[in-house]
Amino acid sequence: MLAAMPDSALSPLSAGGPALRDSGDACPGTLRLHRADDGALARVRVPGGVLSADRADALLAAAGRFGDSELHLTSRGNVQLRGLDAECGGGLAELLTAAGLLPSAAHERARNIVASPLAGLDGSPPVSGWLSGLDGLVCGSAAAASLSGRFLFALDDGRGDVDALGADVTLIAAGDSCLLRIGASDEVFRVPGGEGPRAALLAAEAFLRAARESGAWRVKDLPDGVRADLVRTVGAGAGPAVHRPRPRTATPPAPGAHASASAISVDVPLGRLTSSQWRLLTETARRYGNELRLTPWRGIVVPGPFAHDEAVEALRALDAAGLITAPDSPWTGVGACIGRPGCAKSLSDVRAEAGAAVGPVGRLPVYWSGCERRCGHPHGEWIDVVATPDGHRISHVRGERRDPRTTVPTVRNGAPARLAAAVAEARAL
Ligand code: SF4
C-alpha cells in the first residue's frame, strides 16, 4: 500500500536540475509538423481552449481532409491532428488561417494560454477580456515569437483550477485587480485588472531576457538565482507583493450540468474524439452558446444557457455517443499518452492497457505512459503508470515529485488482472 510522505522525501519525476538548452524546443505546431509512427502530427493552439462552432467545424474538416479524422485533446486544451500526410502543411495552414485559427504564423507555437473553463458561467468572473487581450499582445510582440512552444500562460478566474497547472505566467482574478504569479513563486503581485494582459506579456518578455544565457524554455528551468531575480524584476514593475501559495491540485469541471444549467461538460475517454462525437458537440454548441471550451483535463465545456430539460437531453445524447457525462463513470480521471502504435518510443499500447484496467472510480487520477517522458501527464497529485521493458511501474506523484517508496512492485508483463488491481489500489490511496 502506498502511504503519503512529506514533500521533502519525494524524488523528482524527471532526473536533473535546471535545464541548459543549446537548441530550440521541438514542440510541434501547425507549421512545424512532428513525424510520428502513425503519420505526421500537428498541434493546433486554441488559446483558452475557446472555439466557436465555426472554428470547431474547421478543425473537423482539417482532420478529415488531411489526417485520420479524429481530434485529440491535449493537457493544455489544444487539439492535435494525427495521421497527417507529411506534405499537407500548406493546405492545412491555408484552411486554419481562413478559419482564424492561425492569426500569426510567427507566433503559432507561442499562443499557449489555458483559462478556467467555467469562468463567467457559474458565478465566477469571466476571463474572456484577458484572453483576447493577452492573445493579441502575444501576437503583436516580436520578442514573444521566440517563446518556446512549452512556455505557458494561465488565466484563472479565482478558483485556482488553472493556477494549479504550473504555468510560467499566471493571472488570477481578485476583485477589481488581479494577481500575477511567475512560475511557482508563492509571492504574487497585485495589478489593476485591466492591466493584467500587459503585465503578463511584460513578464514573459522579462523571462526571455533572463533565459538568454541558459536557453531555458520555462521559468522552472532557470537557475535558482536567475529565477529569483526574474521574480524581483517583474515585481518591481508591478504592484505590491502578496503571499499566496500556488494550489497543489486542480479540480476540473465535473462532467454533467453546471450552475442551473448555465453550461454542460463532458470528459473525453483518453482525450480522443471521433468525427461523429466532435460533430455532435459542435451541433450542441451551435444550438446554445455557439462555443466550446476545451479543458486542460481533456474535457469539453459547452456554455448555455440550457433549460433543465435541454441539458438533460443534450447530456443523454453525448453519453450515448460514448462521452463521459457523470463523475461516476469508470473512465473519469483515466488518461494515457498515445503509446504504441503511434509513438516509436513507446514500450507498450498503453491506451489499450488503460482501457482494459478501467475499474471503480479512484480518488486520484491515473496516467499511463509508454515511456519515461510521460507526455501530457497531469499536474498536482496523481498515479503514474509507466511501461518499462519488464512491465509497469506504478508510483504516487505530487507536484512533479515521485514517492521513492513505490510499494507496488513492478507488475510484470502478461498479468493484466494484477495490473488492474494494483492500479485500482493505488488510485484509492
Ligand atoms: S510518453 Fe513516451 S511513449 Fe508516450 S507519447 Fe511520449 S514519447 Fe511516446
Coordinates of C-alpha atoms and ligand atoms in Angstrom, one line a residue:
M1 CA 0.0 0.0 0.0
L2 CA 1.4 3.4 -0.9
A3 CA 1.5 5.8 2.0
A4 CA 1.7 9.6 1.9
M5 CA 5.2 11.1 2.6
P6 CA 6.3 14.6 3.3
D7 CA 7.3 16.5 0.2
S8 CA 10.9 16.7 1.2
A9 CA 11.2 12.9 1.0
L10 CA 9.9 12.8 -2.6
S11 CA 12.2 12.4 -5.6
P12 CA 11.8 14.4 -8.8
L13 CA 9.6 12.9 -11.5
S14 CA 12.3 13.6 -14.1
A15 CA 16.0 13.4 -13.3
G16 CA 18.2 16.5 -13.5
G17 CA 18.1 20.1 -12.2
P18 CA 17.7 23.3 -14.2
A19 CA 18.0 22.6 -17.9
L20 CA 20.7 24.2 -20.0
R21 CA 19.4 24.3 -23.6
D22 CA 21.5 24.7 -26.6
S23 CA 18.8 24.4 -29.2
G24 CA 15.2 25.3 -29.7
D25 CA 12.4 23.1 -28.4
A26 CA 10.9 20.6 -30.8
C27 CA 7.3 21.2 -29.8
P28 CA 5.1 20.6 -32.8
G29 CA 2.7 23.2 -34.2
T30 CA 0.7 23.6 -37.3
L31 CA 3.6 24.9 -39.4
R32 CA 6.1 22.5 -37.8
L33 CA 4.7 19.0 -38.1
H34 CA 6.1 16.2 -36.0
R35 CA 6.8 12.9 -37.6
A36 CA 5.2 10.0 -35.6
D37 CA 4.8 6.4 -36.4
D38 CA 1.1 6.9 -37.4
G39 CA 2.0 9.8 -39.8
A40 CA 2.7 13.4 -39.2
L41 CA 1.2 15.2 -36.2
A42 CA 0.1 18.9 -35.9
R43 CA -0.7 20.7 -32.7
V44 CA -3.2 23.5 -33.1
R45 CA -3.1 26.1 -30.4
V46 CA -6.5 27.1 -29.1
P47 CA -6.0 29.9 -26.6
G48 CA -8.1 29.4 -23.5
G49 CA -9.5 26.3 -25.2
V50 CA -12.2 28.5 -26.6
L51 CA -13.6 27.6 -30.0
S52 CA -16.6 29.0 -31.9
A53 CA -18.8 26.4 -33.6
D54 CA -17.4 27.5 -37.0
R55 CA -13.8 27.0 -35.9
A56 CA -14.7 23.6 -34.5
D57 CA -16.1 22.8 -37.9
A58 CA -12.8 23.9 -39.5
L59 CA -10.8 21.6 -37.2
L60 CA -13.0 18.7 -38.1
A61 CA -12.6 19.5 -41.8
A62 CA -8.8 19.6 -41.3
A63 CA -8.8 16.2 -39.5
G64 CA -10.9 14.6 -42.2
R65 CA -9.1 16.1 -45.2
F66 CA -5.5 15.7 -44.1
G67 CA -5.5 13.3 -41.2
D68 CA -7.2 10.3 -39.5
S69 CA -10.5 12.1 -38.9
E70 CA -10.0 12.1 -35.1
L71 CA -9.3 15.0 -32.8
H72 CA -7.0 14.6 -29.9
L73 CA -7.2 16.9 -26.9
T74 CA -4.0 17.8 -25.1
S75 CA -3.3 18.7 -21.5
R76 CA -3.2 22.4 -22.4
G77 CA -6.7 22.4 -24.0
N78 CA -5.2 22.3 -27.5
V79 CA -6.0 20.0 -30.4
Q80 CA -3.7 17.5 -32.1
L81 CA -4.4 16.2 -35.6
R82 CA -2.7 12.8 -36.3
G83 CA -2.1 10.6 -39.2
L84 CA -1.4 13.5 -41.5
D85 CA 0.3 13.3 -44.8
A86 CA 3.8 14.8 -44.3
E87 CA 3.2 17.1 -47.4
C88 CA -0.1 18.6 -46.1
G89 CA 1.5 21.6 -44.4
G90 CA 0.5 24.2 -47.0
G91 CA -3.1 23.1 -47.3
L92 CA -3.5 22.7 -43.5
A93 CA -2.2 26.2 -42.9
E94 CA -4.5 27.7 -45.5
L95 CA -7.5 26.0 -44.0
L96 CA -6.7 27.1 -40.4
T97 CA -5.8 30.6 -41.5
A98 CA -9.1 31.0 -43.3
A99 CA -10.9 29.9 -40.1
G100 CA -8.9 32.4 -37.9
L101 CA -7.1 29.7 -36.1
L102 CA -3.6 30.9 -37.3
P103 CA -3.6 34.6 -36.7
S104 CA 0.2 34.9 -36.8
A105 CA 2.5 32.4 -38.3
A106 CA 5.4 33.6 -36.3
H107 CA 3.6 33.2 -33.0
E108 CA 1.6 30.0 -33.6
R109 CA 3.6 27.9 -31.1
A110 CA 3.7 30.8 -28.5
R111 CA -0.1 31.1 -28.1
N112 CA -0.1 28.6 -25.2
I113 CA -2.8 30.0 -22.9
V114 CA -5.0 28.0 -20.6
A115 CA -8.1 29.5 -18.8
S116 CA -10.6 28.4 -16.2
P117 CA -13.2 26.6 -18.3
L118 CA -16.2 27.7 -16.2
A119 CA -15.1 31.3 -16.0
G120 CA -18.2 33.6 -16.2
L121 CA -20.6 30.6 -16.3
D122 CA -21.2 29.7 -12.6
G123 CA -20.9 33.0 -10.8
S124 CA -17.1 33.4 -11.2
P125 CA -15.8 36.4 -13.2
P126 CA -15.2 35.9 -17.0
V127 CA -11.6 35.9 -18.2
S128 CA -12.5 36.4 -21.9
G129 CA -11.3 40.0 -21.9
W130 CA -7.9 38.9 -20.6
L131 CA -7.8 36.1 -23.1
S132 CA -8.4 38.2 -26.2
G133 CA -6.1 40.9 -24.8
L134 CA -3.2 38.6 -24.0
D135 CA -3.5 36.7 -27.2
G136 CA -3.5 39.9 -29.2
L137 CA -0.5 41.2 -27.2
V138 CA 1.5 38.0 -27.7
C139 CA 0.8 38.0 -31.4
G140 CA 1.9 41.7 -31.6
S141 CA 5.2 41.2 -29.7
A142 CA 8.2 40.4 -31.9
A143 CA 10.0 39.2 -28.8
A144 CA 7.2 36.8 -27.9
A145 CA 7.7 34.9 -31.2
S146 CA 10.8 33.4 -29.6
L147 CA 9.0 31.9 -26.6
S148 CA 9.4 28.2 -26.5
G149 CA 6.4 26.1 -27.5
R150 CA 6.4 24.8 -23.9
F151 CA 6.0 28.2 -22.3
L152 CA 2.5 28.5 -20.7
F153 CA 0.2 31.4 -19.6
A154 CA -2.7 30.7 -17.3
L155 CA -5.8 32.8 -16.7
D156 CA -7.5 31.8 -13.5
D157 CA -10.9 33.1 -12.5
G158 CA -10.0 32.9 -8.8
R159 CA -11.0 29.3 -8.2
G160 CA -7.4 28.0 -8.5
D161 CA -8.0 25.4 -11.1
V162 CA -5.6 26.5 -13.8
D163 CA -3.4 28.3 -11.2
A164 CA -2.5 24.7 -10.1
L165 CA -1.2 23.8 -13.5
G166 CA 2.3 25.2 -13.1
A167 CA 2.2 27.8 -15.8
D168 CA 5.1 30.2 -16.3
V169 CA 2.9 33.3 -16.0
T170 CA -0.4 33.2 -14.3
L171 CA -3.1 35.9 -13.8
I172 CA -5.6 35.2 -11.0
A173 CA -8.8 37.3 -10.7
A174 CA -9.1 39.0 -7.4
G175 CA -12.0 41.5 -7.3
D176 CA -11.1 44.6 -9.4
S177 CA -7.5 43.6 -9.6
C178 CA -5.6 40.5 -10.5
L179 CA -2.6 38.7 -9.0
L180 CA 0.4 38.0 -11.2
R181 CA 2.4 34.8 -10.5
I182 CA 5.8 34.0 -12.1
G183 CA 6.4 30.2 -12.2
A184 CA 5.7 28.5 -8.9
S185 CA 6.6 31.6 -6.7
D186 CA 4.5 31.9 -3.6
E187 CA 4.9 35.7 -3.9
V188 CA 2.4 37.2 -6.3
F189 CA 1.9 40.8 -7.3
R190 CA -1.3 42.8 -7.3
V191 CA -2.0 44.5 -10.7
P192 CA -5.1 46.5 -11.7
G193 CA -7.4 44.1 -13.5
G194 CA -7.3 45.9 -16.8
E195 CA -3.6 45.8 -16.9
G196 CA -3.3 42.1 -16.4
P197 CA -2.6 41.0 -20.0
R198 CA 0.1 43.7 -20.5
A199 CA 1.7 42.7 -17.2
A200 CA 1.6 39.0 -18.3
L201 CA 3.3 39.8 -21.6
L202 CA 6.0 42.0 -19.9
A203 CA 6.7 39.1 -17.5
A204 CA 7.1 36.8 -20.5
E205 CA 9.5 39.2 -22.2
A206 CA 11.4 39.6 -19.0
F207 CA 11.7 35.8 -18.8
L208 CA 13.2 35.8 -22.3
R209 CA 15.9 38.2 -21.3
A210 CA 16.6 36.2 -18.1
A211 CA 16.8 33.0 -20.1
R212 CA 19.4 34.3 -22.7
E213 CA 22.3 32.6 -21.0
S214 CA 20.8 29.3 -20.0
G215 CA 18.5 29.0 -23.0
A216 CA 15.8 27.8 -20.6
W217 CA 12.4 27.1 -22.2
R218 CA 10.4 27.6 -19.0
V219 CA 10.6 29.5 -15.7
K220 CA 11.2 26.4 -13.7
D221 CA 14.3 25.6 -15.9
L222 CA 16.1 28.8 -14.9
P223 CA 18.9 28.5 -12.4
D224 CA 17.6 29.3 -8.9
G225 CA 19.3 32.7 -8.6
V226 CA 18.2 33.8 -12.1
R227 CA 14.6 32.8 -11.3
A228 CA 14.6 34.8 -8.1
D229 CA 16.0 37.8 -9.9
L230 CA 13.2 37.5 -12.5
V231 CA 10.5 37.5 -9.8
R232 CA 12.1 40.5 -8.2
T233 CA 12.4 42.4 -11.5
V234 CA 8.8 41.6 -12.5
G235 CA 7.6 42.6 -9.0
A236 CA 9.4 45.9 -9.1
G237 CA 7.4 46.9 -12.2
A238 CA 4.1 45.5 -10.9
G239 CA 2.1 46.3 -7.8
P240 CA 2.5 45.2 -4.1
A241 CA 3.5 41.7 -3.3
V242 CA 1.0 39.3 -1.7
H243 CA 1.8 35.8 -0.2
R244 CA -0.4 33.2 -1.9
P245 CA 0.9 29.7 -2.4
R246 CA 0.0 28.0 -5.6
P247 CA -2.8 25.4 -5.2
R248 CA -1.4 21.9 -5.2
T249 CA -4.3 20.2 -7.0
A250 CA -6.8 21.4 -9.5
T251 CA -10.4 20.5 -9.5
P252 CA -11.6 20.1 -13.2
P253 CA -15.2 20.8 -14.1
A254 CA -17.2 17.7 -13.1
P255 CA -19.0 16.1 -16.1
G256 CA -22.7 16.9 -16.1
A257 CA -24.7 20.2 -15.8
H258 CA -23.4 23.2 -14.0
A259 CA -25.0 26.0 -12.1
S260 CA -28.6 26.0 -13.1
A261 CA -27.7 24.5 -16.5
S262 CA -25.6 27.6 -17.5
A263 CA -23.3 25.0 -19.1
I264 CA -22.8 21.3 -19.5
S265 CA -19.5 19.5 -19.6
V266 CA -18.2 16.1 -20.7
D267 CA -14.9 14.3 -20.3
V268 CA -13.4 12.5 -23.3
P269 CA -12.1 9.0 -22.8
L270 CA -8.3 9.2 -23.3
G271 CA -8.8 12.6 -24.9
R272 CA -9.7 11.1 -28.3
L273 CA -12.8 12.3 -30.2
T274 CA -14.2 10.6 -33.3
S275 CA -15.6 12.8 -36.0
S276 CA -19.2 12.0 -35.1
Q277 CA -18.5 12.9 -31.4
W278 CA -17.0 16.2 -32.4
R279 CA -19.8 16.9 -34.8
L280 CA -22.4 16.2 -32.0
L281 CA -20.6 18.6 -29.6
T282 CA -20.4 21.3 -32.3
E283 CA -24.1 20.9 -33.2
T284 CA -25.0 21.2 -29.5
A285 CA -22.8 24.3 -29.1
R286 CA -24.4 25.9 -32.1
R287 CA -27.9 25.5 -30.7
Y288 CA -26.9 27.2 -27.4
G289 CA -23.9 29.4 -26.6
N290 CA -22.1 28.8 -30.0
E291 CA -18.9 28.0 -28.2
L292 CA -16.9 25.0 -27.0
R293 CA -14.3 25.3 -24.3
L294 CA -11.6 22.6 -24.4
T295 CA -10.3 22.0 -20.9
P296 CA -6.7 21.1 -19.8
W297 CA -8.1 17.9 -18.4
R298 CA -9.2 16.6 -21.8
G299 CA -12.8 17.6 -21.3
I300 CA -15.2 20.0 -23.1
V301 CA -17.5 22.6 -21.6
V302 CA -20.5 23.6 -23.7
P303 CA -21.8 27.0 -22.4
G304 CA -25.5 27.5 -22.5
P305 CA -27.8 28.7 -21.2
F306 CA -29.8 25.4 -21.3
A307 CA -33.3 24.8 -19.9
H308 CA -33.1 22.0 -17.4
D309 CA -34.7 19.5 -19.9
E310 CA -32.4 20.6 -22.7
A311 CA -29.4 20.0 -20.5
V312 CA -30.6 16.5 -19.6
E313 CA -31.4 15.7 -23.3
A314 CA -28.0 17.0 -24.5
L315 CA -26.1 15.0 -21.9
R316 CA -28.1 11.9 -22.8
A317 CA -27.1 12.2 -26.4
L318 CA -23.5 12.9 -25.6
D319 CA -23.5 9.9 -23.2
A320 CA -24.9 7.7 -26.0
A321 CA -22.1 8.9 -28.2
G322 CA -19.6 7.5 -25.7
L323 CA -18.6 10.6 -23.8
I324 CA -18.3 10.8 -20.1
T325 CA -21.3 12.8 -18.7
A326 CA -21.3 11.9 -15.0
P327 CA -18.5 11.8 -12.4
D328 CA -19.1 8.1 -11.5
S329 CA -18.0 6.9 -15.0
P330 CA -15.2 4.4 -14.6
W331 CA -13.3 6.5 -17.2
T332 CA -13.2 9.5 -15.0
G333 CA -9.7 10.5 -14.2
V334 CA -8.1 8.0 -16.6
G335 CA -5.5 9.3 -19.1
A336 CA -2.8 7.9 -21.3
C337 CA -0.2 9.1 -23.8
I338 CA -0.5 8.0 -27.4
G339 CA 1.7 4.9 -26.8
R340 CA 2.0 2.2 -29.4
P341 CA 1.5 2.1 -32.3
G342 CA 1.5 5.9 -32.7
C343 CA 4.8 6.5 -30.9
A344 CA 8.0 4.7 -31.7
K345 CA 9.4 5.4 -28.2
S346 CA 6.5 3.5 -26.5
L347 CA 7.2 0.2 -24.9
S348 CA 3.5 -0.8 -25.0
D349 CA 0.0 0.0 -26.2
V350 CA -0.8 2.0 -23.0
R351 CA -4.2 3.1 -24.3
A352 CA -5.4 -0.4 -24.7
E353 CA -3.9 -1.3 -21.3
A354 CA -5.6 1.7 -19.6
G355 CA -8.9 0.7 -21.2
A356 CA -8.5 -2.9 -20.0
A357 CA -7.7 -1.7 -16.5
V358 CA -10.7 0.7 -16.2
G359 CA -12.4 -0.1 -12.9
P360 CA -14.0 1.6 -10.0
V361 CA -13.5 5.4 -9.9
G362 CA -10.5 6.2 -7.8
R363 CA -9.7 9.2 -5.6
L364 CA -6.7 10.0 -7.7
P365 CA -6.4 10.4 -11.4
V366 CA -4.2 7.9 -13.2
Y367 CA -2.0 8.5 -16.2
W368 CA -0.4 5.8 -18.3
S369 CA 2.8 6.5 -20.2
G370 CA 4.6 4.3 -22.8
C371 CA 8.0 5.6 -21.6
E372 CA 9.6 7.8 -19.0
R373 CA 8.9 11.0 -20.9
R374 CA 5.3 11.0 -19.7
C375 CA 4.0 13.3 -22.4
G376 CA 0.9 15.2 -21.4
H377 CA 0.9 14.0 -17.8
P378 CA -1.5 15.7 -15.3
H379 CA -0.4 18.1 -12.6
G380 CA -0.9 18.0 -8.8
E381 CA -1.4 14.6 -7.2
W382 CA -1.9 11.5 -9.4
I383 CA -0.9 7.9 -10.0
D384 CA 1.8 7.4 -12.6
V385 CA 1.9 4.1 -14.5
V386 CA 4.9 3.8 -16.8
A387 CA 5.7 1.0 -19.2
T388 CA 9.2 -0.4 -18.7
P389 CA 10.9 -3.3 -20.6
D390 CA 9.7 -5.7 -17.9
G391 CA 6.3 -4.5 -17.1
H392 CA 4.6 -1.4 -15.5
R393 CA 5.9 0.7 -12.6
I394 CA 3.2 2.4 -10.5
S395 CA 4.0 5.5 -8.4
H396 CA 2.3 8.2 -6.5
V397 CA 3.2 11.7 -7.7
R398 CA 2.7 15.0 -6.0
G399 CA 3.8 18.2 -7.8
E400 CA 6.3 16.7 -10.2
R401 CA 7.8 14.6 -7.4
R402 CA 7.6 10.8 -7.1
D403 CA 7.3 8.8 -3.9
P404 CA 10.5 6.7 -4.0
R405 CA 8.9 4.0 -1.8
T406 CA 6.9 2.7 -4.7
T407 CA 5.4 -0.1 -2.7
V408 CA 3.7 -1.6 -5.7
P409 CA 6.5 -3.7 -7.2
T410 CA 6.7 -3.5 -11.0
V411 CA 3.8 -5.5 -12.3
R412 CA 5.4 -7.9 -14.9
N413 CA 4.1 -8.1 -18.4
G414 CA 1.4 -10.6 -19.1
A415 CA -0.6 -10.1 -15.9
P416 CA -3.4 -7.7 -16.8
A417 CA -5.7 -8.6 -13.9
R418 CA -2.9 -8.0 -11.4
L419 CA -2.1 -4.7 -13.2
A420 CA -5.7 -3.5 -13.0
A421 CA -5.9 -4.4 -9.3
A422 CA -2.6 -2.7 -8.5
V423 CA -3.7 0.5 -10.3
A424 CA -7.1 0.5 -8.6
E425 CA -5.4 0.1 -5.2
A426 CA -3.0 2.9 -5.9
R427 CA -5.9 5.2 -7.0
A428 CA -7.8 4.6 -3.8
L429 CA -4.9 5.9 -1.7
Ligands
SF4_1 S1 5.3 9.3 -23.1 FE1 6.8 8.3 -24.4 S2 5.6 6.7 -25.4 FE2 4.2 8.2 -24.7 S3 3.9 9.6 -26.4 FE3 5.5 10.5 -25.1 S4 7.4 9.7 -26.0 FE4 5.7 8.5 -26.8

